[in-house]
mmCIF file of C-alpha atoms and ligand atoms in Angstrom:
data_model
loop_
_atom_site.group_PDB
_atom_site.id
_atom_site.type_symbol
_atom_site.label_atom_id
_atom_site.label_comp_id
_atom_site.label_asym_id
_atom_site.label_seq_id
_atom_site.Cartn_x
_atom_site.Cartn_y
_atom_site.Cartn_z
ATOM 1 C CA UNK A 379 0.005 0.037 -0.012
ATOM 2 C CA UNK A 380 1.138 3.596 -0.751
ATOM 3 C CA UNK A 381 1.812 5.831 2.084
ATOM 4 C CA UNK A 382 -0.195 8.689 0.409
ATOM 5 C CA UNK A 383 -2.955 7.846 -1.889
ATOM 6 C CA UNK A 384 -5.358 10.349 -3.571
ATOM 7 C CA UNK A 385 -7.928 9.440 -6.147
ATOM 8 C CA UNK A 386 -10.057 11.947 -8.010
ATOM 9 C CA UNK A 387 -9.372 14.401 -5.167
ATOM 10 C CA UNK A 388 -11.147 17.655 -5.800
ATOM 11 C CA UNK A 389 -11.945 20.800 -4.061
ATOM 12 C CA UNK A 390 -14.420 23.518 -4.877
ATOM 13 C CA UNK A 391 -14.739 26.641 -2.858
ATOM 14 C CA UNK A 392 -18.004 28.551 -2.475
ATOM 15 C CA UNK A 393 -17.263 32.288 -2.526
ATOM 16 C CA UNK A 394 -20.018 34.496 -1.190
ATOM 17 C CA UNK A 395 -21.282 37.031 -3.688
ATOM 18 C CA UNK A 396 -22.209 40.090 -1.708
ATOM 19 C CA UNK A 397 -23.467 43.373 -2.991
ATOM 20 C CA UNK A 398 -21.570 46.281 -1.403
ATOM 21 C CA UNK A 399 -22.749 48.113 1.666
ATOM 22 C CA UNK A 400 -25.179 47.274 4.417
ATOM 23 C CA UNK A 401 -28.117 46.563 2.082
ATOM 24 C CA UNK A 402 -25.886 43.954 0.371
ATOM 25 C CA UNK A 403 -24.862 42.411 3.648
ATOM 26 C CA UNK A 404 -28.527 42.147 4.735
ATOM 27 C CA UNK A 405 -29.568 40.773 1.394
ATOM 28 C CA UNK A 406 -26.862 38.186 1.596
ATOM 29 C CA UNK A 407 -28.041 37.178 5.081
ATOM 30 C CA UNK A 408 -31.479 36.293 3.795
ATOM 31 C CA UNK A 409 -30.791 35.055 0.405
ATOM 32 C CA UNK A 410 -27.002 34.176 0.179
ATOM 33 C CA UNK A 411 -25.543 33.889 -3.248
ATOM 34 C CA UNK A 412 -22.354 32.044 -3.988
ATOM 35 C CA UNK A 413 -19.886 31.680 -6.773
ATOM 36 C CA UNK A 414 -18.167 28.439 -7.299
ATOM 37 C CA UNK A 415 -14.416 28.313 -7.534
ATOM 38 C CA UNK A 416 -12.877 25.052 -8.603
ATOM 39 C CA UNK A 417 -9.406 24.941 -7.022
ATOM 40 C CA UNK A 418 -8.513 21.305 -7.636
ATOM 41 C CA UNK A 419 -10.265 19.209 -10.337
ATOM 42 C CA UNK A 420 -9.349 15.563 -9.716
ATOM 43 C CA UNK A 421 -5.993 14.649 -8.469
ATOM 44 C CA UNK A 422 -4.651 11.064 -8.597
ATOM 45 C CA UNK A 423 -1.422 10.808 -6.640
ATOM 46 C CA UNK A 424 0.264 7.903 -5.057
ATOM 47 C CA UNK A 425 3.489 8.394 -3.094
ATOM 48 C CA UNK A 426 5.565 5.668 -1.491
ATOM 49 C CA UNK A 427 7.352 5.840 1.873
ATOM 50 C CA UNK A 428 10.748 7.590 1.527
ATOM 51 C CA UNK A 429 9.948 9.383 -1.658
ATOM 52 C CA UNK A 430 10.846 13.086 -2.172
ATOM 53 C CA UNK A 431 8.311 14.623 -4.469
ATOM 54 C CA UNK A 432 8.268 18.132 -5.835
ATOM 55 C CA UNK A 433 4.739 19.512 -6.363
ATOM 56 C CA UNK A 434 4.979 22.431 -8.644
ATOM 57 C CA UNK A 435 2.771 24.652 -10.783
ATOM 58 C CA UNK A 436 1.952 28.280 -11.414
ATOM 59 C CA UNK A 437 0.279 30.468 -8.841
ATOM 60 C CA UNK A 438 -3.268 29.438 -8.186
ATOM 61 C CA UNK A 439 -2.716 26.008 -9.709
ATOM 62 C CA UNK A 440 -4.056 24.332 -6.592
ATOM 63 C CA UNK A 441 -0.884 23.216 -4.754
ATOM 64 C CA UNK A 442 -1.742 24.563 -1.382
ATOM 65 C CA UNK A 443 -5.244 23.302 -1.641
ATOM 66 C CA UNK A 444 -4.021 19.865 -2.405
ATOM 67 C CA UNK A 445 -1.623 19.954 0.583
ATOM 68 C CA UNK A 446 -4.423 21.146 2.796
ATOM 69 C CA UNK A 447 -6.499 18.236 1.792
ATOM 70 C CA UNK A 448 -3.674 15.773 2.342
ATOM 71 C CA UNK A 449 -3.024 17.176 5.820
ATOM 72 C CA UNK A 450 -6.736 17.200 6.772
ATOM 73 C CA UNK A 451 -7.000 21.000 7.125
ATOM 74 C CA UNK A 452 -9.560 21.126 4.256
ATOM 75 C CA UNK A 453 -12.366 18.657 3.494
ATOM 76 C CA UNK A 454 -12.359 17.531 -0.121
ATOM 77 C CA UNK A 455 -15.453 18.146 -2.220
ATOM 78 C CA UNK A 456 -14.911 14.898 -4.105
ATOM 79 C CA UNK A 457 -12.658 11.964 -4.296
ATOM 80 C CA UNK A 458 -10.701 9.779 -1.944
ATOM 81 C CA UNK A 459 -7.662 10.463 0.222
ATOM 82 C CA UNK A 460 -5.748 8.077 2.450
ATOM 83 C CA UNK A 461 -2.582 8.819 4.264
ATOM 84 C CA UNK A 462 -0.940 5.918 6.085
ATOM 85 C CA UNK A 463 -4.163 4.210 6.403
ATOM 86 C CA UNK A 464 -6.134 7.218 7.741
ATOM 87 C CA UNK A 465 -8.508 9.659 6.190
ATOM 88 C CA UNK A 466 -6.814 12.930 7.085
ATOM 89 C CA UNK A 467 -9.880 15.115 7.539
ATOM 90 C CA UNK A 468 -11.707 12.458 9.528
ATOM 91 C CA UNK A 469 -8.797 11.518 11.691
ATOM 92 C CA UNK A 470 -7.101 14.867 12.201
ATOM 93 C CA UNK A 471 -5.461 14.272 15.465
ATOM 94 C CA UNK A 472 -4.095 10.871 14.690
ATOM 95 C CA UNK A 473 -3.007 12.008 11.319
ATOM 96 C CA UNK A 474 -1.267 15.030 12.813
ATOM 97 C CA UNK A 475 1.050 12.803 14.792
ATOM 98 C CA UNK A 476 2.364 11.210 11.652
ATOM 99 C CA UNK A 477 2.905 14.372 9.669
ATOM 100 C CA UNK A 478 4.941 17.649 9.817
ATOM 101 C CA UNK A 479 3.773 20.691 7.971
ATOM 102 C CA UNK A 480 5.642 23.870 7.040
ATOM 103 C CA UNK A 481 3.874 26.692 5.375
ATOM 104 C CA UNK A 482 6.412 29.287 4.346
ATOM 105 C CA UNK A 483 3.921 32.084 4.596
ATOM 106 C CA UNK A 484 2.885 31.278 8.142
ATOM 107 C CA UNK A 485 4.432 30.025 11.324
ATOM 108 C CA UNK A 486 3.326 27.438 13.691
ATOM 109 C CA UNK A 487 5.487 28.921 16.495
ATOM 110 C CA UNK A 488 4.154 31.052 19.236
ATOM 111 C CA UNK A 489 5.056 34.681 18.468
ATOM 112 C CA UNK A 490 5.829 35.719 21.989
ATOM 113 C CA UNK A 491 7.448 32.663 23.282
ATOM 114 C CA UNK A 492 11.151 31.923 23.039
ATOM 115 C CA UNK A 493 11.663 29.297 20.313
ATOM 116 C CA UNK A 494 12.821 26.727 22.934
ATOM 117 C CA UNK A 495 9.474 27.210 24.663
ATOM 118 C CA UNK A 496 7.523 26.561 21.501
ATOM 119 C CA UNK A 497 9.456 23.427 21.017
ATOM 120 C CA UNK A 498 8.768 22.371 24.436
ATOM 121 C CA UNK A 499 5.061 22.908 24.030
ATOM 122 C CA UNK A 500 5.097 20.823 20.945
ATOM 123 C CA UNK A 501 6.950 18.099 22.876
ATOM 124 C CA UNK A 502 3.879 17.976 25.171
ATOM 125 C CA UNK A 503 1.294 18.270 22.411
ATOM 126 C CA UNK A 504 2.860 15.432 20.403
ATOM 127 C CA UNK A 505 3.776 13.504 23.476
ATOM 128 C CA UNK A 506 7.375 13.180 22.270
ATOM 129 C CA UNK A 507 9.378 10.956 24.552
ATOM 130 C CA UNK A 508 12.091 12.884 26.453
ATOM 131 C CA UNK A 509 14.975 10.916 24.790
ATOM 132 C CA UNK A 510 13.619 11.519 21.373
ATOM 133 C CA UNK A 511 13.067 15.182 22.066
ATOM 134 C CA UNK A 512 16.558 15.587 23.467
ATOM 135 C CA UNK A 513 18.167 13.822 20.504
ATOM 136 C CA UNK A 514 16.260 15.651 17.857
ATOM 137 C CA UNK A 515 16.687 19.052 19.496
ATOM 138 C CA UNK A 516 20.435 18.561 19.658
ATOM 139 C CA UNK A 517 20.648 17.311 16.117
ATOM 140 C CA UNK A 518 18.387 19.998 14.598
ATOM 141 C CA UNK A 519 20.153 22.688 16.487
ATOM 142 C CA UNK A 520 23.449 21.645 15.052
ATOM 143 C CA UNK A 521 22.125 21.023 11.524
ATOM 144 C CA UNK A 522 20.090 24.187 11.395
ATOM 145 C CA UNK A 523 22.252 26.479 13.555
ATOM 146 C CA UNK A 524 19.444 27.165 15.946
ATOM 147 C CA UNK A 525 21.623 27.953 18.976
ATOM 148 C CA UNK A 526 21.962 31.632 18.044
ATOM 149 C CA UNK A 527 18.309 32.365 18.535
ATOM 150 C CA UNK A 528 16.775 29.474 20.631
ATOM 151 C CA UNK A 529 16.117 31.862 23.524
ATOM 152 C CA UNK A 530 14.593 34.677 21.340
ATOM 153 C CA UNK A 531 10.979 34.909 20.617
ATOM 154 C CA UNK A 532 9.565 34.167 17.091
ATOM 155 C CA UNK A 533 8.707 37.804 16.853
ATOM 156 C CA UNK A 534 12.314 38.909 17.432
ATOM 157 C CA UNK A 535 14.102 36.724 14.860
ATOM 158 C CA UNK A 536 14.617 37.066 11.176
ATOM 159 C CA UNK A 537 12.566 35.231 8.532
ATOM 160 C CA UNK A 538 15.468 32.941 7.731
ATOM 161 C CA UNK A 539 15.847 32.049 11.441
ATOM 162 C CA UNK A 540 12.065 31.611 11.765
ATOM 163 C CA UNK A 541 11.952 29.212 8.848
ATOM 164 C CA UNK A 542 14.699 27.169 10.357
ATOM 165 C CA UNK A 543 12.897 27.065 13.629
ATOM 166 C CA UNK A 544 9.663 26.206 11.907
ATOM 167 C CA UNK A 545 11.336 23.351 10.045
ATOM 168 C CA UNK A 546 12.799 21.950 13.323
ATOM 169 C CA UNK A 547 9.401 22.372 14.983
ATOM 170 C CA UNK A 548 7.632 20.373 12.188
ATOM 171 C CA UNK A 549 10.142 17.531 12.574
ATOM 172 C CA UNK A 550 10.487 17.181 16.338
ATOM 173 C CA UNK A 551 8.062 14.359 16.668
ATOM 174 C CA UNK A 552 9.729 12.258 13.892
ATOM 175 C CA UNK A 553 6.875 12.492 11.384
ATOM 176 C CA UNK A 554 6.772 9.952 8.579
ATOM 177 C CA UNK A 555 5.707 12.630 6.132
ATOM 178 C CA UNK A 556 6.614 16.276 5.856
ATOM 179 C CA UNK A 557 4.629 18.649 3.680
ATOM 180 C CA UNK A 558 6.561 21.768 2.837
ATOM 181 C CA UNK A 559 4.640 24.489 1.186
ATOM 182 C CA UNK A 560 7.102 27.088 -0.136
ATOM 183 C CA UNK A 561 9.608 26.693 2.799
ATOM 184 C CA UNK A 562 12.322 28.842 1.117
ATOM 185 C CA UNK A 563 10.245 31.715 -0.091
ATOM 186 C CA UNK A 564 11.962 35.042 0.515
ATOM 187 C CA UNK A 565 15.130 33.566 2.064
ATOM 188 C CA UNK A 566 18.612 34.383 1.098
ATOM 189 C CA UNK A 567 20.786 31.826 -0.540
ATOM 190 C CA UNK A 568 22.824 30.691 2.418
ATOM 191 C CA UNK A 569 19.685 29.992 4.401
ATOM 192 C CA UNK A 570 18.123 28.202 1.434
ATOM 193 C CA UNK A 571 21.091 25.932 1.165
ATOM 194 C CA UNK A 572 20.927 25.118 4.809
ATOM 195 C CA UNK A 573 17.291 24.237 4.652
ATOM 196 C CA UNK A 574 17.691 22.159 1.484
ATOM 197 C CA UNK A 575 20.567 20.162 3.127
ATOM 198 C CA UNK A 576 18.438 19.513 6.193
ATOM 199 C CA UNK A 577 15.417 18.321 4.233
ATOM 200 C CA UNK A 578 17.605 16.144 2.128
ATOM 201 C CA UNK A 579 19.291 14.691 5.171
ATOM 202 C CA UNK A 580 16.024 13.891 6.755
ATOM 203 C CA UNK A 581 14.797 12.197 3.664
ATOM 204 C CA UNK A 582 17.999 10.137 3.231
ATOM 205 C CA UNK A 583 18.812 9.126 6.734
ATOM 206 C CA UNK A 584 15.347 8.914 8.318
ATOM 207 C CA UNK A 585 13.393 7.956 5.260
ATOM 208 C CA UNK A 586 11.083 10.873 5.881
ATOM 209 C CA UNK A 587 8.674 11.249 2.928
ATOM 210 C CA UNK A 588 8.781 14.757 1.468
ATOM 211 C CA UNK A 589 6.158 16.578 -0.508
ATOM 212 C CA UNK A 590 7.619 19.946 -1.468
ATOM 213 C CA UNK A 591 6.039 22.969 -3.091
ATOM 214 C CA UNK A 592 8.321 25.599 -4.300
ATOM 215 C CA UNK A 593 9.006 28.140 -6.991
ATOM 216 C CA UNK A 594 12.745 27.715 -6.477
ATOM 217 C CA UNK A 595 14.030 25.298 -9.000
ATOM 218 C CA UNK A 596 17.222 24.679 -7.072
ATOM 219 C CA UNK A 597 15.156 23.328 -4.248
ATOM 220 C CA UNK A 598 13.628 20.828 -6.685
ATOM 221 C CA UNK A 599 16.838 19.715 -8.240
ATOM 222 C CA UNK A 600 18.597 19.332 -4.880
ATOM 223 C CA UNK A 601 15.872 17.659 -2.874
ATOM 224 C CA UNK A 602 13.538 15.768 -5.193
ATOM 225 C CA UNK A 603 13.699 12.869 -7.491
ATOM 226 C CA UNK A 604 10.095 12.901 -8.646
ATOM 227 C CA UNK A 605 8.242 15.803 -10.183
ATOM 228 C CA UNK A 606 4.601 16.366 -10.271
ATOM 229 C CA UNK A 607 3.390 19.343 -12.163
ATOM 230 C CA UNK A 608 -0.079 20.731 -11.523
ATOM 231 C CA UNK A 609 -1.811 23.312 -13.625
ATOM 232 C CA UNK A 610 -5.380 24.612 -13.314
ATOM 233 C CA UNK A 611 -6.222 22.037 -10.640
ATOM 234 C CA UNK A 612 -5.086 18.943 -12.447
ATOM 235 C CA UNK A 613 -1.875 17.035 -12.790
ATOM 236 C CA UNK A 614 -0.227 17.441 -16.177
ATOM 237 C CA UNK A 615 3.055 15.564 -15.425
ATOM 238 C CA UNK A 616 4.052 12.950 -12.946
ATOM 239 C CA UNK A 617 7.397 11.314 -13.420
ATOM 240 C CA UNK A 618 11.159 11.216 -12.776
ATOM 241 C CA UNK A 619 12.805 14.543 -12.501
ATOM 242 C CA UNK A 620 15.586 13.600 -14.849
ATOM 243 C CA UNK A 621 13.341 11.971 -17.268
ATOM 244 C CA UNK A 622 11.518 15.245 -17.799
ATOM 245 C CA UNK A 623 14.811 16.883 -18.566
ATOM 246 C CA UNK A 624 16.013 14.182 -20.962
ATOM 247 C CA UNK A 625 12.728 13.834 -22.759
ATOM 248 C CA UNK A 626 11.658 17.408 -22.988
ATOM 249 C CA UNK A 627 14.700 19.683 -22.794
ATOM 250 C CA UNK A 628 15.906 19.961 -26.316
ATOM 251 C CA UNK A 629 18.051 22.967 -25.504
ATOM 252 C CA UNK A 630 21.630 22.616 -24.214
ATOM 253 C CA UNK A 631 24.128 25.346 -23.707
ATOM 254 C CA UNK A 632 27.910 25.366 -24.377
ATOM 255 C CA UNK A 633 29.919 27.925 -22.493
ATOM 256 C CA UNK A 634 33.205 29.163 -23.900
ATOM 257 C CA UNK A 635 36.014 31.098 -22.262
ATOM 258 C CA UNK A 636 38.576 32.904 -24.423
ATOM 259 C CA UNK A 637 41.860 34.663 -23.651
ATOM 260 C CA UNK A 638 41.196 37.682 -25.865
ATOM 261 C CA UNK A 639 37.985 39.211 -27.097
ATOM 262 C CA UNK A 640 36.757 37.725 -30.357
ATOM 263 C CA UNK A 641 35.950 40.058 -33.143
ATOM 264 C CA UNK A 642 32.779 39.297 -35.184
ATOM 265 C CA UNK A 643 31.756 36.198 -33.177
ATOM 266 C CA UNK A 644 28.278 36.256 -34.653
ATOM 267 C CA UNK A 645 29.633 35.716 -38.121
ATOM 268 C CA UNK A 646 31.706 32.823 -36.931
ATOM 269 C CA UNK A 647 28.558 31.224 -35.645
ATOM 270 C CA UNK A 648 26.448 32.046 -38.582
ATOM 271 C CA UNK A 649 27.499 28.890 -40.258
ATOM 272 C CA UNK A 650 25.839 26.736 -37.505
ATOM 273 C CA UNK A 651 22.201 26.018 -37.773
ATOM 274 C CA UNK A 652 19.847 26.031 -34.779
ATOM 275 C CA UNK A 653 22.152 27.955 -32.506
ATOM 276 C CA UNK A 654 21.768 31.126 -30.509
ATOM 277 C CA UNK A 655 24.657 33.203 -29.241
ATOM 278 C CA UNK A 656 24.649 34.754 -25.819
ATOM 279 C CA UNK A 657 27.468 37.205 -24.837
ATOM 280 C CA UNK A 658 28.282 36.962 -21.158
ATOM 281 C CA UNK A 659 31.235 39.443 -21.266
ATOM 282 C CA UNK A 660 34.084 39.992 -23.617
ATOM 283 C CA UNK A 661 35.962 36.802 -22.653
ATOM 284 C CA UNK A 662 32.983 34.572 -22.193
ATOM 285 C CA UNK A 663 30.119 33.650 -24.514
ATOM 286 C CA UNK A 664 27.698 30.734 -24.723
ATOM 287 C CA UNK A 665 25.887 29.007 -27.487
ATOM 288 C CA UNK A 666 22.428 27.626 -26.999
ATOM 289 C CA UNK A 667 21.474 24.807 -29.401
ATOM 290 C CA UNK A 668 18.867 22.278 -30.155
ATOM 291 C CA UNK A 669 20.530 18.892 -29.321
ATOM 292 C CA UNK A 670 18.403 17.051 -31.749
ATOM 293 C CA UNK A 671 19.445 19.296 -34.642
ATOM 294 C CA UNK A 672 23.234 19.582 -33.872
ATOM 295 C CA UNK A 673 25.715 18.034 -31.517
ATOM 296 C CA UNK A 674 27.831 19.788 -28.962
ATOM 297 C CA UNK A 675 30.912 18.304 -30.677
ATOM 298 C CA UNK A 676 30.082 19.888 -34.017
ATOM 299 C CA UNK A 677 29.652 23.271 -32.412
ATOM 300 C CA UNK A 678 32.781 22.994 -30.295
ATOM 301 C CA UNK A 679 35.033 21.952 -33.165
ATOM 302 C CA UNK A 680 33.511 24.634 -35.485
ATOM 303 C CA UNK A 681 34.329 27.360 -33.008
ATOM 304 C CA UNK A 682 37.779 25.972 -32.028
ATOM 305 C CA UNK A 683 38.901 25.920 -35.605
ATOM 306 C CA UNK A 684 38.517 29.699 -35.614
ATOM 307 C CA UNK A 685 38.774 30.892 -32.102
ATOM 308 C CA UNK A 686 41.491 30.379 -29.503
ATOM 309 C CA UNK A 687 39.343 28.757 -26.639
ATOM 310 C CA UNK A 688 40.679 28.592 -23.175
ATOM 311 C CA UNK A 689 37.971 26.390 -21.690
ATOM 312 C CA UNK A 690 34.494 25.232 -22.366
ATOM 313 C CA UNK A 691 31.775 23.300 -20.659
ATOM 314 C CA UNK A 692 28.318 22.104 -21.404
ATOM 315 C CA UNK A 693 25.338 22.932 -19.180
ATOM 316 C CA UNK A 694 22.757 20.351 -18.254
ATOM 317 C CA UNK A 695 19.375 21.734 -19.039
ATOM 318 C CA UNK A 696 17.841 23.497 -16.076
ATOM 319 C CA UNK A 697 14.611 22.020 -14.887
ATOM 320 C CA UNK A 698 13.078 25.657 -14.667
ATOM 321 C CA UNK A 699 13.422 25.811 -18.433
ATOM 322 C CA UNK A 700 11.505 22.630 -18.824
ATOM 323 C CA UNK A 701 8.823 23.631 -16.364
ATOM 324 C CA UNK A 702 8.467 27.001 -17.847
ATOM 325 C CA UNK A 703 7.961 25.437 -21.201
ATOM 326 C CA UNK A 704 5.298 23.214 -19.794
ATOM 327 C CA UNK A 705 3.554 26.307 -18.471
ATOM 328 C CA UNK A 706 3.848 28.086 -21.768
ATOM 329 C CA UNK A 707 2.301 25.157 -23.476
ATOM 330 C CA UNK A 708 5.414 24.531 -25.522
ATOM 331 C CA UNK A 709 5.734 20.900 -24.399
ATOM 332 C CA UNK A 710 3.052 18.437 -25.091
ATOM 333 C CA UNK A 711 3.432 16.041 -22.208
ATOM 334 C CA UNK A 712 0.487 13.965 -23.032
ATOM 335 C CA UNK A 713 1.994 12.995 -26.437
ATOM 336 C CA UNK A 714 4.998 11.395 -24.810
ATOM 337 C CA UNK A 715 3.354 8.634 -22.935
ATOM 338 C CA UNK A 716 3.553 10.572 -19.721
ATOM 339 C CA UNK A 717 0.603 11.081 -17.501
ATOM 340 C CA UNK A 718 -2.016 12.959 -19.423
ATOM 341 C CA UNK A 719 -4.301 15.676 -18.173
HETATM 342 N N1 LIG B 68 -10.317 29.625 0.848
HETATM 343 C C1 LIG B 68 -10.414 29.849 -0.499
HETATM 344 N N2 LIG B 68 -11.650 30.340 -0.948
HETATM 345 C C2 LIG B 68 -11.785 30.571 -2.186
HETATM 346 N N3 LIG B 68 -10.940 30.290 -3.157
HETATM 347 C C3 LIG B 68 -9.720 29.784 -2.817
HETATM 348 C C4 LIG B 68 -9.469 29.497 -1.400
HETATM 349 N N4 LIG B 68 -8.237 28.957 -1.291
HETATM 350 C C5 LIG B 68 -7.716 28.930 -2.578
HETATM 351 N N5 LIG B 68 -8.657 29.427 -3.481
HETATM 352 C C6 LIG B 68 -8.480 29.512 -4.940
HETATM 353 O O1 LIG B 68 -8.195 28.173 -5.428
HETATM 354 C C7 LIG B 68 -7.131 28.265 -6.462
HETATM 355 C C8 LIG B 68 -5.986 27.336 -5.992
HETATM 356 O O2 LIG B 68 -5.360 28.014 -4.931
HETATM 357 P P1 LIG B 68 -4.067 27.416 -4.124
HETATM 358 O O3 LIG B 68 -4.285 25.967 -3.855
HETATM 359 O O4 LIG B 68 -3.785 28.339 -3.066
HETATM 360 O O5 LIG B 68 -3.004 27.619 -5.358
HETATM 361 P P2 LIG B 68 -1.415 27.499 -5.322
HETATM 362 O O6 LIG B 68 -1.063 27.017 -3.919
HETATM 363 O O7 LIG B 68 -1.064 26.492 -6.313
HETATM 364 O O8 LIG B 68 -0.862 28.853 -5.663
HETATM 365 C C9 LIG B 68 -6.905 29.708 -6.572
HETATM 366 O O9 LIG B 68 -7.634 30.164 -7.693
HETATM 367 C C10 LIG B 68 -7.305 30.348 -5.300
HETATM 368 O O10 LIG B 68 -7.725 31.661 -5.508
HETATM 369 MG MG1 LIG B 69 0.134 28.037 -2.524
#
């Protein structure tokens, strides 16, 4: 049995339609009118224990709504959901003991308590055995560098510090599953790195199952092996992260370094079909090309015949390219035997 299983999971919101002013409010009271808003259309998703899944899609695609249904915060309008043998919204308390949740936009810490006090409250709420609590607190403090602000209140610390504290708080009770909804939003690179390392470590050493929503493509590449793309409330791709790159990313980039500026570089490249030149600076340039139309070797040798090249490297396609193209409708995922919409 899968750890997380959703079938035809759907959520529709009823948005009250109110006319402005008091009259509108009164009218609404007696004859309420609603507009329906479909947030999630019918999600089929099965996740095994120990997986690390990136759940991505444009704003408003239905990511947070899905996570809220999986965690039991929201009751689905339709479909089935089962997490480790429980129906989350029907067994909220029991389910809560098995999961950790981090919403980047919100904190689950108590604003006016020192972080360590929040942790201590969570220890009681989740009935974490003293030895487990001590072990995790020490480990997380070290991995996330919490010691510098453990005795400050959530209100006093920076966003990056708060996210680290939130992450620790979500994992103190050794949850089987951690849902992370944009955990790196607004953070600087150093903090992002630290958070990624931590999540990866928990996934690899503890077998913690990760479902991660993010707009940061580095997060995805560093933490996840599987990619699920959602758009307009439905899943449009579900598969291996690297497969999506290999199958769909036609574009590759070759970077060149030269010792001296090259005059009329564009004309040198003009003989090569399906290539685009990008100048980085005087001594560096790159060539984007369609790998199905021309090989890196052909390009490299063509250039090196005419230009004194100091160094060159080829870039793997960035997953953001691929995902962006999916958004732009440039990639037809259904045609390639992948999960169709
Ligand atoms: N509580 C709500 N009431 C009404 N509409 C909502 C509510 N929550 C989300 N929505 C709508 O549902 C859609 C999906 O939202 P959400 O799941 O938050 O998207 P994402 O997390 O992918 O950005 C959006 O159009 C959003 O406006
Ligand atoms: Mg969201």
